[in-house]
Amino acid sequence: METKPHPPCPYPDVPSAEKHAHNFKRVRDAHRREIVEDYVEMIAELARVQDDVRTSHLAERFGVSNATVTNRVQRLVGDGLIEDAPYQPLVLTEKGRTIAQESRRRHVLVRDFLIALGVDPDIAEADTEGIEHHVSEETLAAFARFVDRGSAATETTAI
Amino acid sequence: METKPHPPCPYPDVPSAEKHAHNFKRVRDAHRREIVEDYVEMIAELARVQDDVRTSHLAERFGVSNATVTNRVQRLVGDGLIEDAPYQPLVLTEKGRTIAQESRRRHVLVRDFLIALGVDPDIAEADTEGIEHHVSEETLAAFARFVDRGSAATETTAI
DNA sequence: TACAATATTTAGCTTCAGCTAAGAATCTGA
DNA sequence: TCAGATTCTTAGCTGAAGCTAAATATTGTA
Ligand SMILES: [Mn+2]
Ligand SMILES: [Mn+2]
Ligand SMILES: [Mn+2]
Ligand SMILES: [Mn+2]
């Protein structure tokens, strides 16, 4: 006989100081990456549904001023994620497209997971905008398993 | 006969500009609340397992300098969440305890949800530190349903 | 008690993300 | 074509969160 598989979650209430510090540093790192990820993802998404992507489009989408977008974009140009060209439409570099793709993958997966869990799609989309930057690959894999399981069940039931 | 219950998630790829802007503003609001929530939650947690809570304890836990903690704490004192008393242990006000309790509830629920989903407890704890600030009450409720369903199933199976 | 060690705060700096206002470039229509 | 409207960038500001180094307060011990 084995010991019981899962006595109700005996995770300690207070992690060690080292783990705590490490976790909070990870959050701060995620926050530093957040703007980069949101910007390249947004540029890639808008490029799919309209001909030009302009700083003014991003300003409208993010709900910030044009000047703010120009400043952020200049940093992304410096990081080699956007092509440089003043007064011109925004175009992602190869590197930018790669990050956009990874970001988009996470975004869609988190959102679809929440929807599969029963969350209203609009609320799922809203929550995802923040959550997406804080999910590890491991958690993302668990989300994917859940979504797959659900759709497999649907197919099975649908026969 | 009814229409199929869930054709594979027809959520539009690009939300309207208004929704987009609203969602990003919500994320920025959450980021402004984040330090407040983490600080009062940490003070409340440490108070449960040790006699004094000092700025140096918070500095160690958050992985930041003592000076940073002193500055943040002074703002929380100004917000009426921590009792004022230089060189003294940190004590939450009634208001501070209330926010700590709400924050703790969310933290534990998110963490236990991830664990219930099959995520390793240490990774769940780490991801939770960021995610907790971005989950709406609706999503939290869905998390709670899932956790309850799981533990109910376990009890049933365990007979 | 006095002095050294430790803990805490203050001073002064950096970087980041936001803003408004003003200037420069582009586009459009008479 | 060129004047006005629009779009984009620049300049210069604020506030938040972090840092180090120096000053100050507390504590513990000889
Ligand atoms: Mn986002
Ligand atoms: Mn966040
Ligand atoms: Mn947190
Ligand atoms: Mn927390």
Coordinates of C-alpha atoms (C1' of nucleotides) and ligand atoms in Angstrom, one line a residue:
Chain A
M1 CA 0.0 0.0 0.0
E2 CA 1.1 3.5 -0.7
T3 CA 0.8 6.7 1.3
K4 CA -2.1 8.9 0.4
P5 CA -1.5 10.6 -2.9
H6 CA -2.3 14.2 -1.9
P7 CA -3.1 15.2 1.6
P8 CA -4.7 18.7 1.2
C9 CA -1.8 20.7 -0.1
P10 CA 0.9 20.9 2.6
Y11 CA 2.7 23.8 1.1
P12 CA 4.4 25.8 3.8
D13 CA 2.8 29.2 4.5
V14 CA 6.0 31.2 4.5
P15 CA 8.8 30.3 2.0
S16 CA 12.4 30.7 3.1
A17 CA 13.8 34.2 2.9
E18 CA 15.9 33.1 -0.1
K19 CA 13.0 31.7 -2.0
H20 CA 11.0 34.8 -1.2
A21 CA 13.7 37.2 -2.4
H22 CA 14.2 35.1 -5.6
N23 CA 10.4 35.1 -6.4
F24 CA 10.1 38.9 -6.0
K25 CA 13.2 39.5 -8.1
R26 CA 11.5 37.4 -10.8
V27 CA 8.5 39.6 -10.7
R28 CA 10.6 42.7 -11.0
D29 CA 12.3 41.2 -14.0
A30 CA 9.0 40.3 -15.6
H31 CA 7.9 43.9 -15.2
R32 CA 11.0 45.1 -17.0
R33 CA 10.2 42.9 -19.9
E34 CA 6.5 43.7 -20.0
I35 CA 6.6 46.8 -22.2
V36 CA 8.8 45.2 -24.7
E37 CA 6.5 42.2 -25.0
D38 CA 3.3 44.2 -25.2
Y39 CA 4.7 46.5 -27.8
V40 CA 6.1 44.0 -30.2
E41 CA 3.0 41.8 -29.8
M42 CA 0.8 44.7 -30.5
I43 CA 2.7 45.8 -33.6
A44 CA 2.6 42.3 -35.0
E45 CA -1.2 41.9 -34.3
L46 CA -2.1 45.2 -35.8
A47 CA 0.1 44.5 -38.8
R48 CA -2.1 41.5 -39.5
V49 CA -5.3 43.5 -39.7
Q50 CA -4.3 46.8 -41.2
D51 CA -1.7 48.1 -43.7
D52 CA 0.3 50.6 -41.6
V53 CA 1.1 50.5 -37.9
R54 CA 1.8 54.0 -36.6
T55 CA 2.8 55.3 -33.2
S56 CA -0.6 56.9 -33.0
H57 CA -2.2 53.5 -33.3
L58 CA -0.2 52.2 -30.4
A59 CA -1.0 55.3 -28.3
E60 CA -4.7 54.6 -28.9
R61 CA -4.4 50.9 -28.2
F62 CA -2.4 51.3 -25.0
G63 CA -4.3 54.4 -23.8
V64 CA -1.2 56.6 -23.4
S65 CA 0.1 59.7 -25.2
N66 CA 1.8 59.8 -28.5
A67 CA 4.9 61.1 -26.9
T68 CA 5.1 58.2 -24.6
V69 CA 4.9 55.8 -27.4
T70 CA 7.6 57.6 -29.4
N71 CA 9.9 57.3 -26.4
R72 CA 9.2 53.6 -25.9
V73 CA 9.6 52.9 -29.5
Q74 CA 12.9 54.6 -29.6
R75 CA 14.2 52.2 -27.0
L76 CA 12.9 49.2 -28.9
V77 CA 14.7 50.5 -32.0
G78 CA 17.8 50.7 -29.8
D79 CA 17.2 47.2 -28.7
G80 CA 17.1 46.1 -32.3
L81 CA 13.4 45.0 -32.3
I82 CA 12.0 47.7 -34.6
E83 CA 13.3 49.2 -37.8
D84 CA 14.5 52.8 -37.5
A85 CA 12.7 55.3 -39.7
P86 CA 11.3 58.6 -38.3
Y87 CA 7.8 59.5 -39.4
Q88 CA 7.5 56.0 -41.0
P89 CA 5.3 53.0 -40.1
L90 CA 6.6 50.7 -37.5
V91 CA 8.2 47.5 -38.8
L92 CA 9.5 44.7 -36.6
T93 CA 13.0 43.2 -37.2
E94 CA 13.6 39.5 -37.3
K95 CA 14.4 39.6 -33.5
G96 CA 11.3 41.7 -32.9
R97 CA 9.1 39.2 -34.8
T98 CA 10.5 36.3 -32.7
I99 CA 9.7 38.0 -29.4
A100 CA 6.3 39.0 -30.8
Q101 CA 5.6 35.4 -31.7
E102 CA 6.6 34.0 -28.3
S103 CA 4.5 36.7 -26.6
R104 CA 1.5 36.0 -28.7
R105 CA 1.7 32.3 -28.0
R106 CA 1.7 32.9 -24.3
H107 CA -1.1 35.5 -24.6
V108 CA -3.4 33.2 -26.6
L109 CA -2.7 30.2 -24.4
V110 CA -3.4 32.0 -21.1
R111 CA -6.5 33.5 -22.6
D112 CA -7.9 30.3 -24.0
F113 CA -7.1 28.5 -20.8
L114 CA -9.1 31.0 -18.8
I115 CA -12.0 30.7 -21.2
A116 CA -11.8 26.9 -21.1
L117 CA -12.0 27.2 -17.3
G118 CA -15.3 29.1 -17.6
V119 CA -14.2 32.7 -17.4
D120 CA -16.1 35.2 -19.6
P121 CA -14.1 35.8 -22.7
D122 CA -13.9 39.6 -22.2
I123 CA -12.8 39.2 -18.6
A124 CA -10.3 36.5 -19.7
E125 CA -8.8 38.8 -22.3
A126 CA -8.5 41.6 -19.7
D127 CA -6.9 39.4 -17.0
T128 CA -4.5 37.9 -19.5
E129 CA -2.9 41.2 -20.3
G130 CA -1.3 41.2 -16.9
I131 CA -1.0 37.5 -16.1
E132 CA 0.8 36.6 -19.4
H133 CA 4.0 38.2 -18.2
H134 CA 4.2 36.1 -15.0
V135 CA 3.5 32.5 -16.0
S136 CA 6.5 30.2 -16.2
E137 CA 6.9 27.6 -19.0
E138 CA 5.9 24.9 -16.5
T139 CA 2.6 26.7 -15.6
L140 CA 2.0 27.3 -19.3
A141 CA 2.4 23.6 -20.0
A142 CA -0.2 22.8 -17.3
F143 CA -2.5 25.4 -18.9
A144 CA -2.0 23.6 -22.3
R145 CA -2.7 20.2 -20.8
F146 CA -6.0 21.5 -19.4
V147 CA -7.1 23.1 -22.7
D148 CA -6.2 20.0 -24.7
R149 CA -8.0 17.7 -22.2
G150 CA -11.1 19.9 -22.5
S151 CA -11.1 19.9 -26.3
A152 CA -10.4 16.2 -26.5
A153 CA -13.4 15.6 -24.2
T154 CA -15.5 17.8 -26.4
E155 CA -14.5 15.8 -29.5
T156 CA -15.2 12.5 -27.7
T157 CA -18.6 13.7 -26.5
A158 CA -19.3 15.2 -29.9
I159 CA -19.3 11.8 -31.7
Chain B
M1 CA -31.4 19.7 -30.1
E2 CA -29.1 22.5 -29.1
T3 CA -26.3 24.2 -30.9
K4 CA -22.9 22.8 -30.1
P5 CA -21.8 23.9 -26.6
H6 CA -18.4 25.4 -27.5
P7 CA -17.1 25.7 -31.1
P8 CA -13.3 26.1 -30.5
C9 CA -13.2 29.5 -28.9
P10 CA -14.3 32.1 -31.4
Y11 CA -12.8 35.0 -29.4
P12 CA -11.7 37.7 -31.8
D13 CA -8.0 38.0 -32.2
V14 CA -7.9 41.8 -31.8
P15 CA -10.1 43.5 -29.3
S16 CA -11.5 47.0 -30.1
A17 CA -9.2 49.9 -29.4
E18 CA -11.4 50.9 -26.5
K19 CA -11.2 47.5 -24.8
H20 CA -7.5 47.3 -25.5
A21 CA -6.9 50.6 -23.8
H22 CA -9.1 49.8 -20.9
N23 CA -7.3 46.5 -20.3
F24 CA -3.9 48.1 -20.4
K25 CA -5.0 50.8 -18.0
R26 CA -6.2 48.0 -15.6
V27 CA -2.7 46.5 -15.7
R28 CA -1.1 49.8 -14.9
D29 CA -3.5 50.3 -12.0
A30 CA -2.6 46.8 -10.7
H31 CA 1.0 47.6 -10.9
R32 CA 0.5 50.7 -8.7
R33 CA -1.3 48.6 -6.1
E34 CA 1.3 45.8 -6.2
I35 CA 3.8 47.1 -3.7
V36 CA 1.1 48.0 -1.2
E37 CA -0.4 44.5 -1.4
D38 CA 2.9 42.7 -1.2
Y39 CA 4.1 44.8 1.8
V40 CA 1.1 44.5 4.0
E41 CA 0.7 40.8 3.2
M42 CA 4.3 40.2 4.0
I43 CA 4.1 42.1 7.3
A44 CA 1.0 40.1 8.3
E45 CA 2.6 36.8 7.3
L46 CA 5.9 37.5 9.2
A47 CA 3.9 38.7 12.2
R48 CA 2.4 35.2 12.4
V49 CA 5.7 33.4 12.7
Q50 CA 8.0 35.8 14.5
D51 CA 7.6 38.4 17.3
D52 CA 8.9 41.5 15.6
V53 CA 8.7 42.6 12.0
R54 CA 11.5 45.0 11.1
T55 CA 12.3 46.9 7.9
S56 CA 15.4 44.7 7.6
H57 CA 13.3 41.6 7.6
L58 CA 11.3 43.0 4.7
A59 CA 14.5 44.0 2.9
E60 CA 15.7 40.5 3.2
R61 CA 12.4 39.0 2.1
F62 CA 11.9 41.3 -0.9
G63 CA 15.6 41.2 -1.9
V64 CA 15.9 45.0 -1.9
S65 CA 18.0 47.4 0.2
N66 CA 17.0 48.6 3.6
A67 CA 16.8 52.2 2.4
T68 CA 14.2 51.1 -0.3
V69 CA 12.1 49.5 2.4
T70 CA 12.2 52.5 4.6
N71 CA 11.0 54.7 1.8
R72 CA 8.2 52.4 0.8
V73 CA 7.1 51.9 4.4
Q74 CA 7.0 55.7 4.9
R75 CA 4.5 55.9 2.1
L76 CA 2.4 53.1 3.6
V77 CA 2.4 55.0 6.9
G78 CA 1.2 58.0 5.0
D79 CA -1.6 55.9 3.5
G80 CA -2.6 54.9 7.0
L81 CA -1.7 51.2 6.6
I82 CA 1.2 51.0 9.0
E83 CA 1.6 52.6 12.5
D84 CA 4.1 55.3 12.6
A85 CA 7.1 54.8 15.0
P86 CA 10.7 55.4 13.8
Y87 CA 13.2 52.6 14.8
Q88 CA 10.2 50.5 16.0
P89 CA 8.8 47.2 14.7
L90 CA 6.2 47.5 11.9
V91 CA 2.6 47.2 12.9
L92 CA -0.4 47.2 10.6
T93 CA -3.4 49.4 11.2
E94 CA -6.9 48.1 10.9
K95 CA -7.0 49.3 7.3
G96 CA -3.6 47.6 6.7
R97 CA -4.8 44.3 8.2
T98 CA -7.9 44.4 5.9
I99 CA -5.8 44.8 2.8
A100 CA -3.4 42.2 4.0
Q101 CA -6.2 39.7 4.5
E102 CA -7.7 40.3 1.1
S103 CA -4.2 40.0 -0.5
R104 CA -3.5 36.8 1.4
R105 CA -6.8 35.3 0.3
R106 CA -6.0 35.9 -3.3
H107 CA -2.4 34.7 -2.9
V108 CA -3.4 31.4 -1.3
L109 CA -6.2 30.8 -3.8
V110 CA -4.1 31.4 -6.9
R111 CA -1.3 29.3 -5.5
D112 CA -3.5 26.4 -4.5
F113 CA -5.2 26.6 -7.8
L114 CA -1.9 26.2 -9.7
I115 CA -0.9 23.3 -7.4
A116 CA -4.3 21.6 -8.0
L117 CA -3.7 22.0 -11.7
G118 CA -0.5 20.0 -11.4
V119 CA 2.1 22.7 -11.2
D120 CA 5.1 22.0 -8.9
P121 CA 4.5 23.8 -5.6
D122 CA 7.6 25.9 -5.7
I123 CA 6.9 27.0 -9.2
A124 CA 3.3 27.7 -8.3
E125 CA 4.4 29.9 -5.4
A126 CA 6.9 31.8 -7.6
D127 CA 4.4 32.4 -10.4
T128 CA 1.7 33.4 -7.9
E129 CA 3.8 36.4 -6.6
G130 CA 3.2 38.1 -10.0
I131 CA -0.2 36.6 -11.1
E132 CA -2.1 37.4 -7.9
H133 CA -2.2 41.1 -8.7
H134 CA -3.9 40.6 -12.1
V135 CA -6.7 38.2 -11.4
S136 CA -10.2 39.6 -11.4
E137 CA -12.8 38.4 -8.8
E138 CA -14.5 36.5 -11.7
T139 CA -11.3 34.6 -12.5
L140 CA -10.7 34.0 -8.9
A141 CA -14.1 32.4 -8.6
A142 CA -13.4 30.1 -11.5
F143 CA -10.1 29.1 -9.7
A144 CA -12.0 28.4 -6.5
R145 CA -14.6 26.3 -8.4
F146 CA -11.8 24.2 -9.9
V147 CA -10.0 23.7 -6.5
D148 CA -13.3 22.7 -4.8
R149 CA -14.2 20.3 -7.6
G150 CA -10.8 18.7 -7.3
S151 CA -10.9 18.3 -3.5
A152 CA -14.5 17.0 -3.7
A153 CA -13.4 14.4 -6.3
T154 CA -10.5 13.4 -4.0
E155 CA -12.8 12.9 -1.1
T156 CA -15.2 10.8 -3.2
T157 CA -12.3 8.7 -4.5
A158 CA -10.8 8.4 -1.1
I159 CA -13.7 6.4 0.4
Chain C
dT1 C1' 28.6 53.5 32.2
dA2 C1' 30.8 53.9 27.9
dC3 C1' 31.9 52.0 23.6
dA4 C1' 31.5 49.0 19.8
dA5 C1' 28.4 46.6 16.9
dT6 C1' 24.1 46.6 14.7
dA7 C1' 19.9 48.5 12.9
dT8 C1' 17.5 52.3 10.8
dT9 C1' 17.0 56.5 8.5
dT10 C1' 18.4 60.3 5.5
dA11 C1' 20.6 62.3 1.5
dG12 C1' 21.4 62.2 -3.0
dC13 C1' 21.6 59.7 -7.1
dT14 C1' 19.7 56.7 -11.4
dT15 C1' 16.3 54.7 -14.5
dC16 C1' 11.8 54.1 -16.1
dA17 C1' 7.1 55.3 -17.5
dG18 C1' 4.1 58.5 -17.8
dC19 C1' 2.5 63.6 -18.9
dT20 C1' 1.9 68.4 -21.6
dA21 C1' 3.3 71.8 -24.7
dA22 C1' 5.7 73.2 -28.5
dG23 C1' 8.1 72.4 -32.8
dA24 C1' 8.8 69.8 -37.2
dA25 C1' 7.3 66.9 -40.9
dT26 C1' 3.8 65.0 -43.8
dC27 C1' -0.5 64.9 -46.1
dT28 C1' -4.6 66.9 -48.4
dG29 C1' -7.7 69.7 -50.8
dA30 C1' -8.9 74.1 -52.8
Chain D
dT1 C1' 1.1 74.6 -55.0
dC2 C1' 0.7 75.8 -50.8
dA3 C1' -2.1 76.6 -46.3
dG4 C1' -4.2 74.2 -42.9
dA5 C1' -4.9 69.9 -40.7
dT6 C1' -2.8 66.1 -39.0
dT7 C1' 0.8 63.2 -37.3
dC8 C1' 5.1 62.6 -35.2
dT9 C1' 9.1 64.0 -32.4
dT10 C1' 11.5 66.9 -29.0
dA11 C1' 12.0 69.3 -24.7
dG12 C1' 11.2 69.4 -20.2
dC13 C1' 8.6 68.0 -16.3
dT14 C1' 6.7 64.5 -12.5
dG15 C1' 6.5 60.5 -9.5
dA16 C1' 7.8 55.7 -8.5
dA17 C1' 11.2 52.3 -7.4
dG18 C1' 15.5 51.1 -7.0
dC19 C1' 20.6 52.0 -5.4
dT20 C1' 25.0 53.5 -2.3
dA21 C1' 27.1 56.1 1.3
dA22 C1' 26.7 58.7 5.3
dA23 C1' 24.4 59.9 9.5
dT24 C1' 21.8 58.6 13.5
dA25 C1' 19.7 55.7 16.9
dT26 C1' 19.5 51.4 19.6
dT27 C1' 21.5 47.5 21.8
dG28 C1' 24.6 44.6 24.1
dT29 C1' 28.6 44.0 26.7
dA30 C1' 33.1 44.8 29.0
Ligands
MN1 MN 0.5 42.3 -21.4
MN2 MN 2.5 42.5 -13.4
MN3 MN 2.9 39.7 -5.3
MN4 MN 1.7 37.8 -2.5

